[in-house]
mmCIF file of C-alpha atoms and ligand atoms in Angstrom:
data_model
loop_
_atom_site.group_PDB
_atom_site.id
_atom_site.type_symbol
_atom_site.label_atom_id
_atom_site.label_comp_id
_atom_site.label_asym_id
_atom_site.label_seq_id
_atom_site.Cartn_x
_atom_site.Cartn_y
_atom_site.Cartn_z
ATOM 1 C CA UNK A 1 10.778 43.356 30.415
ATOM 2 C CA UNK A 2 8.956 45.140 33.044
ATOM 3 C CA UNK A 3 5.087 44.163 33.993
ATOM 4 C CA UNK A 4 3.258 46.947 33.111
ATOM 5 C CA UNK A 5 0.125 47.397 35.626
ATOM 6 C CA UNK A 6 -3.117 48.890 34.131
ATOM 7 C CA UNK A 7 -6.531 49.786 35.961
ATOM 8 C CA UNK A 8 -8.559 48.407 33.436
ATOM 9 C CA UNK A 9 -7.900 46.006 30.449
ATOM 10 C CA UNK A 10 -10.265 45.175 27.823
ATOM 11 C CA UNK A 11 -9.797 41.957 26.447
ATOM 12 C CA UNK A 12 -11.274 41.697 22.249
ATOM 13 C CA UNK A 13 -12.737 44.422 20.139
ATOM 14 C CA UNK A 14 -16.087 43.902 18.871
ATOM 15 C CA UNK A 15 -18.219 46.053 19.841
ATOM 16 C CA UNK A 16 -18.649 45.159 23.383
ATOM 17 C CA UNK A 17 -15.315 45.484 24.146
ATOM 18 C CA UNK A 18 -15.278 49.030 21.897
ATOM 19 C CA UNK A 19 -18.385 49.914 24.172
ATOM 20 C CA UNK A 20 -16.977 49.059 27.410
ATOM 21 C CA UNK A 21 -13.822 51.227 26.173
ATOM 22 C CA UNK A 22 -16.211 54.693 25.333
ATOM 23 C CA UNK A 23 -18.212 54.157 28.883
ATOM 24 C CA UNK A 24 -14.720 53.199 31.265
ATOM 25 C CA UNK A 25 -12.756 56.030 29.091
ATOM 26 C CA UNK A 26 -15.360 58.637 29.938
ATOM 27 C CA UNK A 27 -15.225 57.584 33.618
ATOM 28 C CA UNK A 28 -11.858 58.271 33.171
ATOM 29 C CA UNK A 29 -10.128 54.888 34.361
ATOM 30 C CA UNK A 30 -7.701 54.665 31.624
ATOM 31 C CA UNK A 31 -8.435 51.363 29.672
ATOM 32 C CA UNK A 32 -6.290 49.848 27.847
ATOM 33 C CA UNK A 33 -8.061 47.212 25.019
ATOM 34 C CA UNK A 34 -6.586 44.655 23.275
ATOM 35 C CA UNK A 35 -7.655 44.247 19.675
ATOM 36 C CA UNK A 36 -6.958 40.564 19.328
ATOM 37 C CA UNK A 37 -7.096 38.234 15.924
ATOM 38 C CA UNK A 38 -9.480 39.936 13.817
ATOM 39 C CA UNK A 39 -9.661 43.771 14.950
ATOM 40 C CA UNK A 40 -13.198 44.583 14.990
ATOM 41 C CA UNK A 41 -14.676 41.248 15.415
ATOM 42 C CA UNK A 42 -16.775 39.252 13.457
ATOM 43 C CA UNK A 43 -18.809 42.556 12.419
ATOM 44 C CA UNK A 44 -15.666 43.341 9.955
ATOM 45 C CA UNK A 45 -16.514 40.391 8.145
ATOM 46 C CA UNK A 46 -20.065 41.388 7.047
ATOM 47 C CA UNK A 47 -20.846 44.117 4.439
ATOM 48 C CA UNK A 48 -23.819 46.168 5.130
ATOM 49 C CA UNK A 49 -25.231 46.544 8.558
ATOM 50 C CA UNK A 50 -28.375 47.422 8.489
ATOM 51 C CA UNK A 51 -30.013 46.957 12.326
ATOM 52 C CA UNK A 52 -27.859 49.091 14.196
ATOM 53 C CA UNK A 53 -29.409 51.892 15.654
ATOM 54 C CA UNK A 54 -28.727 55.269 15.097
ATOM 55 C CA UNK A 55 -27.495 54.483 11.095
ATOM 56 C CA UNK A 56 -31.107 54.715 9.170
ATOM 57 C CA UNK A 57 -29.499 54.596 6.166
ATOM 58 C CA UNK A 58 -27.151 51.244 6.824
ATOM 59 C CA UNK A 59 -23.531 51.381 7.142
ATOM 60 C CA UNK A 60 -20.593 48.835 6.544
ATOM 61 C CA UNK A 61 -19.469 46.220 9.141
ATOM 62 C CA UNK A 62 -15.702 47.529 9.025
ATOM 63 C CA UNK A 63 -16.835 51.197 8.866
ATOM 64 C CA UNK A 64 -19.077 50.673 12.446
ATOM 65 C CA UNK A 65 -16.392 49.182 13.955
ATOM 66 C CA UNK A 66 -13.697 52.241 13.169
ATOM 67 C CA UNK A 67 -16.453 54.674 14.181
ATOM 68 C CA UNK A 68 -16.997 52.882 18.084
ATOM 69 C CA UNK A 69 -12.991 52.642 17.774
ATOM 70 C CA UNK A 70 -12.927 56.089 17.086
ATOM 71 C CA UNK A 71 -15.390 57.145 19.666
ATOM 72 C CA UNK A 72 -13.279 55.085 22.340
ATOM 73 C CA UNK A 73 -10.198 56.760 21.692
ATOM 74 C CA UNK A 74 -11.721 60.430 21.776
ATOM 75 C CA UNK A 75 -12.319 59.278 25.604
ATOM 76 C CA UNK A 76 -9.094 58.384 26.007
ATOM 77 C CA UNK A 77 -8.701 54.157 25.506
ATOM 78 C CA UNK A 78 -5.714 53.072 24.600
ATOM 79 C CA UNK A 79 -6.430 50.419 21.978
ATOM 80 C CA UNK A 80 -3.331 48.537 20.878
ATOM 81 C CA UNK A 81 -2.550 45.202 18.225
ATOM 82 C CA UNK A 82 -1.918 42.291 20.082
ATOM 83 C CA UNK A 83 -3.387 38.977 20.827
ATOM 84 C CA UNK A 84 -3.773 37.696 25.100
ATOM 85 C CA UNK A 85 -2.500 34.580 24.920
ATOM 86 C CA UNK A 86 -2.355 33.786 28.555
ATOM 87 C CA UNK A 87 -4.404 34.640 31.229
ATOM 88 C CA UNK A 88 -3.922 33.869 35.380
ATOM 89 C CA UNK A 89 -6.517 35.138 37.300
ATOM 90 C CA UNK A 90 -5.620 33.357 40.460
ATOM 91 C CA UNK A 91 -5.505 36.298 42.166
ATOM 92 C CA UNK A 92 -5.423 40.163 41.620
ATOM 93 C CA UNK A 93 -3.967 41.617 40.240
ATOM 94 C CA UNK A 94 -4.850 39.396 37.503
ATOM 95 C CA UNK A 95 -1.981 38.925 35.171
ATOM 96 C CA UNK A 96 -2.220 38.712 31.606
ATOM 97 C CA UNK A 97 0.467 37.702 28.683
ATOM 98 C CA UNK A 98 0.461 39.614 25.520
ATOM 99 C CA UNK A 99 1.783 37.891 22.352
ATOM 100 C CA UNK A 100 3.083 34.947 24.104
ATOM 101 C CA UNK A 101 5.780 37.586 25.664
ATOM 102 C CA UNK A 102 4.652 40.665 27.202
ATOM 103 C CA UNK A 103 3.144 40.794 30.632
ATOM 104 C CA UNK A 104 0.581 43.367 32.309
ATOM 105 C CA UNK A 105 -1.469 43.506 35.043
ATOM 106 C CA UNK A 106 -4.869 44.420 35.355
ATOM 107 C CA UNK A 107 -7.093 45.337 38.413
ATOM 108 C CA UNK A 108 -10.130 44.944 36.223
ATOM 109 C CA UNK A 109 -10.907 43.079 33.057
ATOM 110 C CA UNK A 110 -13.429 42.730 30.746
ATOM 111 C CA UNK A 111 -13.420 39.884 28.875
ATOM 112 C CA UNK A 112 -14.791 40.607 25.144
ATOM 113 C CA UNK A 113 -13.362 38.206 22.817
ATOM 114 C CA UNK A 114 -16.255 36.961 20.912
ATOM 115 C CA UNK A 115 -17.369 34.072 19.162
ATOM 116 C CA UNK A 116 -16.453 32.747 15.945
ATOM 117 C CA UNK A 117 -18.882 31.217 13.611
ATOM 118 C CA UNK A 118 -17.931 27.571 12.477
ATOM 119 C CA UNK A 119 -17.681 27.216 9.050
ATOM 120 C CA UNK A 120 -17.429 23.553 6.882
ATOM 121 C CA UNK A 121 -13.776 24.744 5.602
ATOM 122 C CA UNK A 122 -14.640 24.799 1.909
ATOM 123 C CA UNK A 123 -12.166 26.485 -0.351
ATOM 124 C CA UNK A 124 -15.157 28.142 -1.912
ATOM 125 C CA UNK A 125 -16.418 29.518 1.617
ATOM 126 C CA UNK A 126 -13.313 31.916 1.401
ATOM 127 C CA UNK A 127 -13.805 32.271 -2.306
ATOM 128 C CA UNK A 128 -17.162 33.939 -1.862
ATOM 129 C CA UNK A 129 -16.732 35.525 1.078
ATOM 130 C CA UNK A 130 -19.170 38.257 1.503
ATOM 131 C CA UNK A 131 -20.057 37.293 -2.208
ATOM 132 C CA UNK A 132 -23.499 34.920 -0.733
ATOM 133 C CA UNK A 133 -21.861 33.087 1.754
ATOM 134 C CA UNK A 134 -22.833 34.139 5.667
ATOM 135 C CA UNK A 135 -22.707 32.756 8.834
ATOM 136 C CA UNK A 136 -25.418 35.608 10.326
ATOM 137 C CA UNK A 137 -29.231 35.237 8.726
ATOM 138 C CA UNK A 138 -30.135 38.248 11.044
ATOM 139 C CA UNK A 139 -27.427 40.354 9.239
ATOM 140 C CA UNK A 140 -27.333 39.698 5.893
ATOM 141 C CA UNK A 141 -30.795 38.183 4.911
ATOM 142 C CA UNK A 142 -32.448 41.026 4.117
ATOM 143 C CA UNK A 143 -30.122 40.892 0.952
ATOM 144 C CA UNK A 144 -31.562 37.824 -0.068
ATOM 145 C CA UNK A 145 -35.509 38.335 -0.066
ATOM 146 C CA UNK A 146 -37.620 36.785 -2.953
ATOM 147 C CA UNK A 147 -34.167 34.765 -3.580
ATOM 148 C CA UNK A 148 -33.145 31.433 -3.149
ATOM 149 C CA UNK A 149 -31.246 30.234 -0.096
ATOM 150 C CA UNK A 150 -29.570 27.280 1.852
ATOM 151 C CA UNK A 151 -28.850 27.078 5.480
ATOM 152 C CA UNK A 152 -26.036 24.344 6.370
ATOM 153 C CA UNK A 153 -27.013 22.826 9.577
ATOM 154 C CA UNK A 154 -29.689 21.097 11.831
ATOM 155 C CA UNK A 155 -29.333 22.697 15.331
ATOM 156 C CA UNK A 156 -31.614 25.308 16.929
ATOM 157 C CA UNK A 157 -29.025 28.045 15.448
ATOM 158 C CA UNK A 158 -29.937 26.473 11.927
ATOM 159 C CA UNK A 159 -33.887 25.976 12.428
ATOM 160 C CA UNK A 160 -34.016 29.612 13.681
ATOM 161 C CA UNK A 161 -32.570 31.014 11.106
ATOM 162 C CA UNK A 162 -33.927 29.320 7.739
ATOM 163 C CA UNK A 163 -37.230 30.402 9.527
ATOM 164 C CA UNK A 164 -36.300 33.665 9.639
ATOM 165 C CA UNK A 165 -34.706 33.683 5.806
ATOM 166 C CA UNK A 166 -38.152 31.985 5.131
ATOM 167 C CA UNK A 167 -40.048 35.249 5.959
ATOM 168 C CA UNK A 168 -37.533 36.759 3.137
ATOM 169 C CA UNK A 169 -36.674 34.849 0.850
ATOM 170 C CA UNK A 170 -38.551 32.716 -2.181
ATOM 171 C CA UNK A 171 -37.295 29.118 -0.613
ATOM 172 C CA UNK A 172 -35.110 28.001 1.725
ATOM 173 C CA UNK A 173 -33.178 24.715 1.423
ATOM 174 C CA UNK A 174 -31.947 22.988 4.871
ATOM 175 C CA UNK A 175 -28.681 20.924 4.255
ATOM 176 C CA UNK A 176 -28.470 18.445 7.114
ATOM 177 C CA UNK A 177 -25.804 16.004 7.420
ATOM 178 C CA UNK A 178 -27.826 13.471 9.552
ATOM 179 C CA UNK A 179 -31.406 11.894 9.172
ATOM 180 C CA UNK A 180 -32.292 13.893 11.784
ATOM 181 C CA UNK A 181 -32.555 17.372 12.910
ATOM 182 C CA UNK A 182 -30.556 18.141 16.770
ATOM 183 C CA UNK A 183 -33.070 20.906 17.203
ATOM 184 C CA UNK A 184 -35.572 21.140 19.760
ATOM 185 C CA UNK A 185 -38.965 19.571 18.808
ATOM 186 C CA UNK A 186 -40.863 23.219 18.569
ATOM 187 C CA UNK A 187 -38.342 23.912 16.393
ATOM 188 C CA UNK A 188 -38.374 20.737 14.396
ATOM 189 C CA UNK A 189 -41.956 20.947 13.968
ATOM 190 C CA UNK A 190 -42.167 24.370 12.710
ATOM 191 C CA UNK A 191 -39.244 24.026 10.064
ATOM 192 C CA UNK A 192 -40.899 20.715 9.124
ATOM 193 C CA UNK A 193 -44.152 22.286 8.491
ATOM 194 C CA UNK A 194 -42.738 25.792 6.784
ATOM 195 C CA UNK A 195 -44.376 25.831 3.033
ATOM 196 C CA UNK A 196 -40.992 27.744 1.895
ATOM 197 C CA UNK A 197 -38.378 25.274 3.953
ATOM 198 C CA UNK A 198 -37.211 22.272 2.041
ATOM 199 C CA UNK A 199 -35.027 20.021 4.811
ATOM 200 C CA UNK A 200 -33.078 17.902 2.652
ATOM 201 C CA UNK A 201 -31.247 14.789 5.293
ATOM 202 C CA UNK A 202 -28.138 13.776 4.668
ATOM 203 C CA UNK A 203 -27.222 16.293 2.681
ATOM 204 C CA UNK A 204 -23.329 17.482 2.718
ATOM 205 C CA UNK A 205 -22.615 20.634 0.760
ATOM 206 C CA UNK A 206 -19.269 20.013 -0.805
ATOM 207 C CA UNK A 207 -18.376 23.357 -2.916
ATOM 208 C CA UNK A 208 -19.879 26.184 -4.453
ATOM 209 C CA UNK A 209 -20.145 27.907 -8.245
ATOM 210 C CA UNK A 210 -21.451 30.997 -9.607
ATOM 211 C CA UNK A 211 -19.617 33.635 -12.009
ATOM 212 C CA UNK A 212 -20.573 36.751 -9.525
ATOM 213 C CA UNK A 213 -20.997 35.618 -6.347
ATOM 214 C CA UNK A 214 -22.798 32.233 -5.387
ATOM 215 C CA UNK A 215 -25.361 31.290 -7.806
ATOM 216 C CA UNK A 216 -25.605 27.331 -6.159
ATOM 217 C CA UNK A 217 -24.596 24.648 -3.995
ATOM 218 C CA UNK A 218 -22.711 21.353 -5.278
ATOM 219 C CA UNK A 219 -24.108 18.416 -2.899
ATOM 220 C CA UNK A 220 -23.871 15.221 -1.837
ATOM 221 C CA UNK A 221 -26.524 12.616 -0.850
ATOM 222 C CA UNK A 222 -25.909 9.824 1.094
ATOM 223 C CA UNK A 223 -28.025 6.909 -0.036
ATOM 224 C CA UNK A 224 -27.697 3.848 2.386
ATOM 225 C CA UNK A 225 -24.335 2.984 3.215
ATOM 226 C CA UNK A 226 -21.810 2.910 0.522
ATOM 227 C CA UNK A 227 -23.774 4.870 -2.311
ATOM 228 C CA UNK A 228 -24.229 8.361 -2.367
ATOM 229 C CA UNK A 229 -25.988 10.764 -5.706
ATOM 230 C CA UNK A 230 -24.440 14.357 -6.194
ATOM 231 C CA UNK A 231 -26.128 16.812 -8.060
ATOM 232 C CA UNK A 232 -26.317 20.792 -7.553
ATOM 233 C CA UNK A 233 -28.742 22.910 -6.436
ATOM 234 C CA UNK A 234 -29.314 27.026 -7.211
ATOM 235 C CA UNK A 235 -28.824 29.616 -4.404
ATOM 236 C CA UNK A 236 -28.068 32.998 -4.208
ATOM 237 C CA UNK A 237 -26.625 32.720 -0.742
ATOM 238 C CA UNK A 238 -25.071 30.032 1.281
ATOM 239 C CA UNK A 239 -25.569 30.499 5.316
ATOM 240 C CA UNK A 240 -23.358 28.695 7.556
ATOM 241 C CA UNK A 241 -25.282 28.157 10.966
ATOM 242 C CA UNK A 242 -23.520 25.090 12.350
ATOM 243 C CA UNK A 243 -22.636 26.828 15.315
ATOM 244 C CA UNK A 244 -19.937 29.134 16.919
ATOM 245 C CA UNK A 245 -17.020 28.499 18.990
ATOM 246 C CA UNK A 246 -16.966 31.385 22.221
ATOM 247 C CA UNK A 247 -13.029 32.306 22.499
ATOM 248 C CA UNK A 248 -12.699 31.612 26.231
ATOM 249 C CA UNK A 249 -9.607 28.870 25.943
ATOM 250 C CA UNK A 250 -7.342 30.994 28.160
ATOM 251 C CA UNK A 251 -10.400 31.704 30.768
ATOM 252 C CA UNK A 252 -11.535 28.096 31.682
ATOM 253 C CA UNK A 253 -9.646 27.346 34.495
ATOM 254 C CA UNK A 254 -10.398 30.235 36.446
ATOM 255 C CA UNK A 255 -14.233 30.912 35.439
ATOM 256 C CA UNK A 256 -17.474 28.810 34.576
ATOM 257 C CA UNK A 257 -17.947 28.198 31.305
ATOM 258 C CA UNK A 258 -20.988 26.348 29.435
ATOM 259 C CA UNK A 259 -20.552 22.816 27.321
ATOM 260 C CA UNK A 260 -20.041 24.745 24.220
ATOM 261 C CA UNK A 261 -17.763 27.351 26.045
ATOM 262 C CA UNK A 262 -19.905 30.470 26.860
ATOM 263 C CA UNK A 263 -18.483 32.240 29.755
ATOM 264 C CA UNK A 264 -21.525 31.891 32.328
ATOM 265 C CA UNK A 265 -21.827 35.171 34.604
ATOM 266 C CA UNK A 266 -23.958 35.333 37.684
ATOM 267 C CA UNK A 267 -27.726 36.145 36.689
ATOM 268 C CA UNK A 268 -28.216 39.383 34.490
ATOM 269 C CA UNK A 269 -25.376 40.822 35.515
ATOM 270 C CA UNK A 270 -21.469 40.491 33.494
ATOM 271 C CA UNK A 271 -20.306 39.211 36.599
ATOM 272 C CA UNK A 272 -18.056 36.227 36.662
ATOM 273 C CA UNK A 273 -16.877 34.004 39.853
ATOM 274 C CA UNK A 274 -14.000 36.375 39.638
ATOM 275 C CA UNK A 275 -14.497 39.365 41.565
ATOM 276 C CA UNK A 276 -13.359 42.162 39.275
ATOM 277 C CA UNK A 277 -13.051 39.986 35.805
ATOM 278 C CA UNK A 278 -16.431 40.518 33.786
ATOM 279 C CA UNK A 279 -17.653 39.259 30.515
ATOM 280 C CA UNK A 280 -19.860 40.897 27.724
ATOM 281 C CA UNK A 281 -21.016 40.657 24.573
ATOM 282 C CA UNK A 282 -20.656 36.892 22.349
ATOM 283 C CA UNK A 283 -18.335 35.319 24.599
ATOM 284 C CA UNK A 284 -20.975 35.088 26.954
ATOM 285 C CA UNK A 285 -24.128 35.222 24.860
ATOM 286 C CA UNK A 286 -25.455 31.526 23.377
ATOM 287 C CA UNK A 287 -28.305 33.476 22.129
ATOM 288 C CA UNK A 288 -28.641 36.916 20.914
ATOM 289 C CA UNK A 289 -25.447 37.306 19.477
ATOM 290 C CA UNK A 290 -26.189 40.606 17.812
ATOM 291 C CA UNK A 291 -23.575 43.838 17.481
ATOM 292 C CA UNK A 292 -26.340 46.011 19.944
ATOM 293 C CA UNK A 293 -26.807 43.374 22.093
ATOM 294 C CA UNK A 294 -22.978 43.145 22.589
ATOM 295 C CA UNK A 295 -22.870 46.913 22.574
ATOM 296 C CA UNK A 296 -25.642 46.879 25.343
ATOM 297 C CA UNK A 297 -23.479 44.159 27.566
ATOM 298 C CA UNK A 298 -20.402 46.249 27.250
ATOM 299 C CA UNK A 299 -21.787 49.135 28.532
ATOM 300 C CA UNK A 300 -22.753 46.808 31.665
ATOM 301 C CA UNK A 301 -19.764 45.499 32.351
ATOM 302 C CA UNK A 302 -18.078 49.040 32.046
ATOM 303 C CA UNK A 303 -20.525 49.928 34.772
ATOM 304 C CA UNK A 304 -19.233 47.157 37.015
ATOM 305 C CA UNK A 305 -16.029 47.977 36.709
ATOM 306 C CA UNK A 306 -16.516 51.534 37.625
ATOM 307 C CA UNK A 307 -18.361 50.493 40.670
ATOM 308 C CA UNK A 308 -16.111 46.906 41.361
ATOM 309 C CA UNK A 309 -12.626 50.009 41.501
ATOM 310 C CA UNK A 310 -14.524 52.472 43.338
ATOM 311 C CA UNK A 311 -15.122 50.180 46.155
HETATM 312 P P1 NDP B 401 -25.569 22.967 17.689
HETATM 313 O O1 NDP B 401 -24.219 22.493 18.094
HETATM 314 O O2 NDP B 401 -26.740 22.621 18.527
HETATM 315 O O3 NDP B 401 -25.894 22.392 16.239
HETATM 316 C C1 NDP B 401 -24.969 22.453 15.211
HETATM 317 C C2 NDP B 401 -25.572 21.794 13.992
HETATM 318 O O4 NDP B 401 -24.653 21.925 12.934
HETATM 319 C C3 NDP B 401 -25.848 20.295 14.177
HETATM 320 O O5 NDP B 401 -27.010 19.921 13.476
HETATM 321 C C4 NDP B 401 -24.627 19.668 13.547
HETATM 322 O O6 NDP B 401 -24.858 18.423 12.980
HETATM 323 C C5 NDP B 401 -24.353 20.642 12.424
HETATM 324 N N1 NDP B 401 -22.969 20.594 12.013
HETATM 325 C C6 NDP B 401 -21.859 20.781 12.770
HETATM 326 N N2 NDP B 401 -20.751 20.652 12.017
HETATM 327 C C7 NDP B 401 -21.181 20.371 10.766
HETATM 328 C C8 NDP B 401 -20.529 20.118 9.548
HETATM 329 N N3 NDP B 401 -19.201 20.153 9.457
HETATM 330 N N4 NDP B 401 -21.288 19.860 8.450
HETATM 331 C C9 NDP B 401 -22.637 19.835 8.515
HETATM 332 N N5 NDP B 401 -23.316 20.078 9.643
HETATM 333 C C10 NDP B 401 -22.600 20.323 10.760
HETATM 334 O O7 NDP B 401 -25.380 24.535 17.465
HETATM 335 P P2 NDP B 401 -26.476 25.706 17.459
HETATM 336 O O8 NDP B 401 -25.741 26.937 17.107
HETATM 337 O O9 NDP B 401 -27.631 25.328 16.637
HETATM 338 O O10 NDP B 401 -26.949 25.796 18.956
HETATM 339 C C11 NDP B 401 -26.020 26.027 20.013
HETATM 340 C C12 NDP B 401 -26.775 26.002 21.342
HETATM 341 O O11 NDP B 401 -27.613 27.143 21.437
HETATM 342 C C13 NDP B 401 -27.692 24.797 21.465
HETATM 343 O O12 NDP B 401 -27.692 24.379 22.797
HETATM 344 C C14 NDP B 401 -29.022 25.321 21.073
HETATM 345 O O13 NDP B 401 -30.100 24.592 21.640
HETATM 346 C C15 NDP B 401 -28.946 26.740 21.612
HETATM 347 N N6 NDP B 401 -29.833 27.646 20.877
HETATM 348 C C16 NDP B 401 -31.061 27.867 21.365
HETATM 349 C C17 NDP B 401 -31.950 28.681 20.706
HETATM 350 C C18 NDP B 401 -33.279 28.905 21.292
HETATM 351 O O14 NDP B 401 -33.574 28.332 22.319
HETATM 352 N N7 NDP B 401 -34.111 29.715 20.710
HETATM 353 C C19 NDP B 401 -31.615 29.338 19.438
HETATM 354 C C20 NDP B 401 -30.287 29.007 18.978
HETATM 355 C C21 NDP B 401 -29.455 28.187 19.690
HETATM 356 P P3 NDP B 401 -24.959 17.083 13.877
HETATM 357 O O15 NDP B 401 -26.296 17.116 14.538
HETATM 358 O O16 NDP B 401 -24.806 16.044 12.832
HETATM 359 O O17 NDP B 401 -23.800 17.136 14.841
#
């Protein structure tokens, strides 16, 4: 099969990559975007989305992500199914692999693949999917206020975001596998102290029940070495925050990445190491990890890319 050579390939479609699609469409350099696993991104796996701008009345995860698809193809992108499974960016062109079989070539790539939330792999997880289980407090807490709520996890990620279901909600439970929290001290201290935060240590969440959607969490305590007590507690949603996993695999060898795997770009900029390869939106955000914030970065790398071809 022959290599098919493209200007500009956009790698993942969330809405940074979607973004990056509308702005390098409009400046008419042809992009071609990959969709990848989960068409969309993580935002297809949420229900209402209520903090992007321009929507005052809320709209669906899956229905924001057909309207920026939409919006990129009016412009011209050329958004197709298929999963890059290889990636040498030795030199440029950089060369890609489609589908473990197809090759292209690209002379500039965004990279826009995303992160994807860890989750404990409970049966029940899938079960109640969008049903009270989340792995985004920003998104979906508002659902939950004057309600009852656990947060799985002890990290930063996890401290953040029971204190921001705390403003919300009734209570918040903290499951935490350890005796200890891995968050920083400031954080430690303020979950610690929160009237509505209950940390509960070496707790293990081991399934879920509720008729309609989660109504509570089936745990287990560890109690010394060999004994442990299990009893249940009552939720109405069940938040995952035990952190994310950036896609970058194929990237590594070329570009820098973090300990966890964020693709590290040179200052505020989507700049990687590799001149003409740029990164936006969760793939290379530890932090923010929010659908405008992604949006925002996409547009920024588009930008490059204009400028990094018209040099
Ligand atoms: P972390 O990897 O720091 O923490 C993950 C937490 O989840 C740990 O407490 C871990 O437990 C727990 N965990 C992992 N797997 C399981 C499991 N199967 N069952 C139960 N618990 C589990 O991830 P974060 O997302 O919290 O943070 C990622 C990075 O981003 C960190 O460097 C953090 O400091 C940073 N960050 C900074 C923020 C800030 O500065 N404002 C905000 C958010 C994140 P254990 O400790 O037992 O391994």
């Amino acid at each position: 099969m022959a290599t098919e050579h493209v200007k500009c390939l956009i790698i993942g479609s969330g809405p940074a990559g979607y973004t990056a699609a509308i702005y390098t469409g409009r400046a008419n350099l042809s992009p071609v975007l990959y969709e990848g696993l989960q068409p969309g991104g993580q935002l297809t796996t949420t229900t209402e989305v209520e903090n992007f701008p321009g929507y005052p009345e809320g709209v669906t995860g899956p229905v924001l992500m057909d309207d920026l698809r939409k919006q990129a193809e009016k412009f011209g992108a050329d958004i197709r199914t298929g999963i890059v499974t290889g990636a040498d960016l030795s030199k440029a062109p950089y060369k890609f692999t489609v589908d473990g079989e197809k090759e292209i070539t690209a002379d500039a790539v965004i990279i826009s693949t995303g992160a994807t939330a860890k989750y404990l792999g409970l049966e029940d997880e899938k079960k109640y999917a969008g049903m009270g289980v989340s792995a985004c407090a920003t998104c979906d807490g508002f659902f939950y206020r004057k309600k009852k709520v656990a947060v799985v996890g002890g990290g930063d990620t996890a401290c953040e975001e029971a204190i921001y279901l705390a403003s919300l909600a009734s209570e918040v439970y903290l499951l935490v596998r350890k005796p200890f929290l891995r968050a920083s001290k400031i954080m430690q201290e303020r979950v610690l102290n929160h009237p509505k935060i209950k940390v509960l240590f070496e707790h293990n969440a081991v399934g879920l029940f509720g008729d309609n959607g989660v109504e509570g969490v089936h745990l287990v305590k560890r109690m010394g070495e060999a004994d442990e007590e299990r009893y249940d507690i009552a939720v109405d949603g069940f938040f995952l925050a035990i952190g994310h996993k950036p896609n970058s695999d194929i990237f590594k060898p070329w570009i820098d990445t973090d300990e966890v795997g964020y693709i590290i770009t040179e200052g505020n900029t989507p700049k990687t190491k590799v001149p003409g390869v740029f990164a936006a939106g969760d793939v290379a955000d530890p932090h923010y990890r929010q659908a405008i914030t992604a949006a925002g970065s996409g547009c920024k790398a588009a930008i490059e890319v204009e400028r990094f071809l018209n040099q």
